[in-house]
Amino acid sequence: LDQHEVLEALEHDMKLASGALVVALIVTWIHLESIFLAFVALLSLCFSILLSYVIVRVEEVSLASFLVVFVVFGLGGNSFFKLNDLWDRVYRISPMAKPVDRLMEYYRSAMLQLLPVFLTAGIFMVHLLSLMRPLREFGFFMGTCIMCRCVLSLVTFVPALLVQEQLVSPLMKRRIPPKLAAVLQPTKLRLPY
């Protein structure tokens, strides 16, 4: 394949990645029961890729590094589901606790939830020992992207959960018409898993 064919294939696949992002937004929206949380989660995914691109300093976008985008979009959203479920569980355990105490308990539990994800990033970093340059590039870029996703999910998604609980949900109940609120926060619609 010459460079022109590779760029043409990458451009075509970017359209597929955009479609995957839209599908991920819809599924995340339904699962998290909030359009606000869905946007924050997907923005965190996108920023983790961009931040990794800056950290790794990819000189030339190859097929190996482009594969990372699809893997991150495909596998990246599950930690947001786990973090949201953890937030709900911490609230159910101690509903009258102060927000600071809940956040501390949440972060303790979240670190344990994200430990396997950090280990997965470490496994991708092992590819740095490979003799093949595309595999080294893929492993380093993917490992960095996973680590950035974990850090960004703790830095951006946790405050978003607090904002959702204390500002967005009450605003939906008070100021938004009930039908529009039901669309923006689909609490009655459940995914079959």
Short mmCIF file of C-alpha atoms in Angstrom, two decimals:
data_model
loop_
_atom_site.label_atom_id
_atom_site.label_comp_id
_atom_site.label_asym_id
_atom_site.label_seq_id
_atom_site.Cartn_x
_atom_site.Cartn_y
_atom_site.Cartn_z
CA LEU A 1 0.00 0.00 0.00
CA ASP A 2 1.32 3.41 -0.84
CA GLN A 3 0.80 6.43 1.40
CA HIS A 4 -2.18 7.70 -0.61
CA GLU A 5 -4.07 4.43 -0.25
CA VAL A 6 -3.38 4.34 3.49
CA LEU A 7 -4.65 7.90 3.95
CA GLU A 8 -7.71 7.12 1.87
CA ALA A 9 -8.44 4.03 4.00
CA LEU A 10 -7.92 6.03 7.20
CA GLU A 11 -10.30 8.73 6.02
CA HIS A 12 -12.95 6.12 5.24
CA ASP A 13 -12.44 4.46 8.61
CA MET A 14 -12.74 7.80 10.43
CA LYS A 15 -16.34 7.90 9.22
CA LEU A 16 -16.83 4.47 10.76
CA ALA A 17 -15.25 5.70 14.00
CA SER A 18 -17.69 8.63 14.01
CA GLY A 19 -20.56 6.20 13.63
CA ALA A 20 -19.19 4.12 16.50
CA LEU A 21 -19.02 7.26 18.61
CA VAL A 22 -22.69 8.06 17.90
CA VAL A 23 -23.76 4.52 18.79
CA ALA A 24 -21.63 4.66 21.95
CA LEU A 25 -23.29 7.98 22.88
CA ILE A 26 -26.77 6.50 22.55
CA VAL A 27 -25.95 3.35 24.54
CA THR A 28 -24.14 5.36 27.20
CA TRP A 29 -27.02 7.83 27.39
CA ILE A 30 -29.52 5.02 28.00
CA HIS A 31 -27.31 3.12 30.45
CA LEU A 32 -26.26 6.13 32.51
CA GLU A 33 -29.78 7.58 32.25
CA SER A 34 -28.38 11.03 31.55
CA ILE A 35 -27.38 12.87 28.39
CA PHE A 36 -25.06 15.04 30.49
CA LEU A 37 -23.13 12.05 31.87
CA ALA A 38 -23.03 10.42 28.44
CA PHE A 39 -21.40 13.52 26.91
CA VAL A 40 -18.89 13.80 29.75
CA ALA A 41 -17.98 10.10 29.41
CA LEU A 42 -17.49 10.27 25.65
CA LEU A 43 -15.58 13.54 25.85
CA SER A 44 -13.28 11.87 28.34
CA LEU A 45 -12.73 9.03 25.88
CA CYS A 46 -11.96 11.45 23.05
CA PHE A 47 -9.66 13.56 25.22
CA SER A 48 -7.80 10.45 26.40
CA ILE A 49 -6.95 9.68 22.77
CA LEU A 50 -5.88 13.27 22.07
CA LEU A 51 -3.86 13.48 25.28
CA SER A 52 -2.15 10.19 24.47
CA TYR A 53 -1.37 11.47 20.99
CA VAL A 54 0.36 14.50 22.55
CA ILE A 55 2.22 12.44 25.18
CA VAL A 56 3.42 9.73 22.78
CA ARG A 57 4.23 12.23 20.00
CA VAL A 58 3.28 10.00 17.14
CA GLU A 59 5.32 11.26 14.20
CA GLU A 60 3.23 9.55 11.58
CA VAL A 61 -0.25 8.12 12.03
CA SER A 62 0.05 4.49 11.02
CA LEU A 63 -2.52 1.73 10.84
CA ALA A 64 -1.32 0.42 14.20
CA SER A 65 -1.89 3.72 15.97
CA PHE A 66 -5.21 4.23 14.22
CA LEU A 67 -6.41 0.88 15.55
CA VAL A 68 -6.19 2.36 19.06
CA VAL A 69 -9.13 4.68 18.29
CA PHE A 70 -11.40 1.74 17.55
CA VAL A 71 -10.24 -0.26 20.55
CA VAL A 72 -10.71 2.68 22.91
CA PHE A 73 -14.18 3.45 21.57
CA GLY A 74 -15.11 -0.21 21.72
CA LEU A 75 -13.80 -1.04 25.17
CA GLY A 76 -13.40 2.33 26.84
CA GLY A 77 -16.93 3.05 27.97
CA ASN A 78 -17.34 0.14 30.35
CA SER A 79 -15.40 1.84 33.15
CA PHE A 80 -17.89 4.73 33.11
CA PHE A 81 -20.71 2.25 33.60
CA LYS A 82 -18.86 0.70 36.53
CA LEU A 83 -18.09 4.09 38.05
CA ASN A 84 -21.72 5.17 37.73
CA ASP A 85 -22.94 1.94 39.36
CA LEU A 86 -20.37 2.42 42.13
CA TRP A 87 -21.66 5.97 42.71
CA ASP A 88 -25.20 4.62 43.09
CA ARG A 89 -24.03 1.88 45.44
CA VAL A 90 -22.09 4.29 47.69
CA TYR A 91 -25.19 6.49 47.85
CA ARG A 92 -27.46 3.55 48.75
CA ILE A 93 -25.09 2.44 51.52
CA SER A 94 -24.93 5.86 53.16
CA PRO A 95 -27.60 8.22 51.77
CA MET A 96 -27.31 10.71 54.64
CA ALA A 97 -23.51 11.00 54.55
CA LYS A 98 -21.87 14.28 53.70
CA PRO A 99 -20.75 14.63 50.06
CA VAL A 100 -17.09 14.74 51.16
CA ASP A 101 -17.40 11.43 53.01
CA ARG A 102 -19.20 9.85 50.06
CA LEU A 103 -16.51 11.09 47.67
CA MET A 104 -13.73 9.66 49.83
CA GLU A 105 -15.47 6.27 50.01
CA TYR A 106 -16.16 6.45 46.29
CA TYR A 107 -12.53 7.17 45.38
CA ARG A 108 -11.32 4.31 47.58
CA SER A 109 -13.66 1.91 45.83
CA ALA A 110 -13.04 3.40 42.38
CA MET A 111 -9.31 2.84 42.64
CA LEU A 112 -9.97 -0.85 43.22
CA GLN A 113 -12.39 -0.91 40.27
CA LEU A 114 -9.81 0.68 37.96
CA LEU A 115 -6.86 -1.43 39.10
CA PRO A 116 -7.46 -4.11 36.41
CA VAL A 117 -7.63 -1.36 33.79
CA PHE A 118 -4.23 -0.01 34.89
CA LEU A 119 -2.84 -3.55 34.76
CA THR A 120 -4.19 -3.88 31.22
CA ALA A 121 -2.33 -0.68 30.32
CA GLY A 122 0.82 -2.24 31.75
CA ILE A 123 0.30 -5.33 29.62
CA PHE A 124 0.05 -3.16 26.50
CA MET A 125 3.28 -1.43 27.55
CA VAL A 126 5.03 -4.82 27.44
CA HIS A 127 4.76 -4.52 23.65
CA LEU A 128 7.59 -1.96 23.91
CA LEU A 129 9.91 -4.97 24.08
CA SER A 130 8.82 -6.14 20.64
CA LEU A 131 11.24 -6.01 17.74
CA MET A 132 8.49 -4.83 15.38
CA ARG A 133 8.07 -1.06 15.31
CA PRO A 134 4.27 -1.06 14.61
CA LEU A 135 3.67 -3.36 17.58
CA ARG A 136 5.81 -1.17 19.87
CA GLU A 137 3.96 1.92 18.65
CA PHE A 138 0.56 0.28 19.16
CA GLY A 139 1.42 -0.99 22.64
CA PHE A 140 2.83 2.32 23.84
CA PHE A 141 0.00 4.38 22.37
CA MET A 142 -2.68 1.99 23.66
CA GLY A 143 -1.17 1.73 27.14
CA THR A 144 -0.84 5.49 27.39
CA CYS A 145 -4.39 5.94 26.17
CA ILE A 146 -5.77 3.52 28.77
CA MET A 147 -3.88 5.27 31.57
CA CYS A 148 -5.10 8.68 30.38
CA ARG A 149 -8.66 7.33 30.25
CA CYS A 150 -8.43 6.13 33.85
CA VAL A 151 -7.03 9.43 35.11
CA LEU A 152 -9.55 11.48 33.11
CA SER A 153 -12.44 9.34 34.31
CA LEU A 154 -11.45 10.03 37.92
CA VAL A 155 -10.79 13.72 37.30
CA THR A 156 -13.77 14.55 35.06
CA PHE A 157 -16.44 11.89 35.48
CA VAL A 158 -16.58 11.92 39.28
CA PRO A 159 -17.28 15.67 39.48
CA ALA A 160 -19.81 15.19 36.68
CA LEU A 161 -21.61 12.60 38.82
CA LEU A 162 -21.79 15.12 41.64
CA VAL A 163 -23.00 17.88 39.29
CA GLN A 164 -25.61 15.47 37.85
CA GLU A 165 -26.88 14.62 41.32
CA GLN A 166 -26.91 18.10 42.82
CA LEU A 167 -27.65 20.37 39.84
CA VAL A 168 -28.77 18.65 36.65
CA SER A 169 -31.33 16.20 38.07
CA PRO A 170 -33.06 18.81 40.27
CA LEU A 171 -33.08 21.25 37.34
CA MET A 172 -34.71 18.60 35.13
CA LYS A 173 -37.41 18.04 37.72
CA ARG A 174 -38.14 21.73 38.28
CA ARG A 175 -37.70 23.50 34.95
CA ILE A 176 -37.86 21.02 32.09
CA PRO A 177 -41.19 19.70 30.77
CA PRO A 178 -41.72 16.09 31.91
CA LYS A 179 -41.63 14.57 28.40
CA LEU A 180 -38.37 16.30 27.52
CA ALA A 181 -36.90 15.34 30.90
CA ALA A 182 -37.87 11.71 30.23
CA VAL A 183 -35.91 11.84 26.96
CA LEU A 184 -32.86 13.55 28.47
CA GLN A 185 -32.87 11.25 31.51
CA PRO A 186 -34.44 7.97 30.34
CA THR A 187 -34.90 6.34 33.77
CA LYS A 188 -37.74 4.09 32.61
CA LEU A 189 -35.86 2.70 29.61
CA ARG A 190 -33.59 -0.23 30.50
CA LEU A 191 -31.12 -2.09 28.34
CA PRO A 192 -31.63 -5.86 28.35
CA TYR A 193 -28.30 -6.78 29.99
#
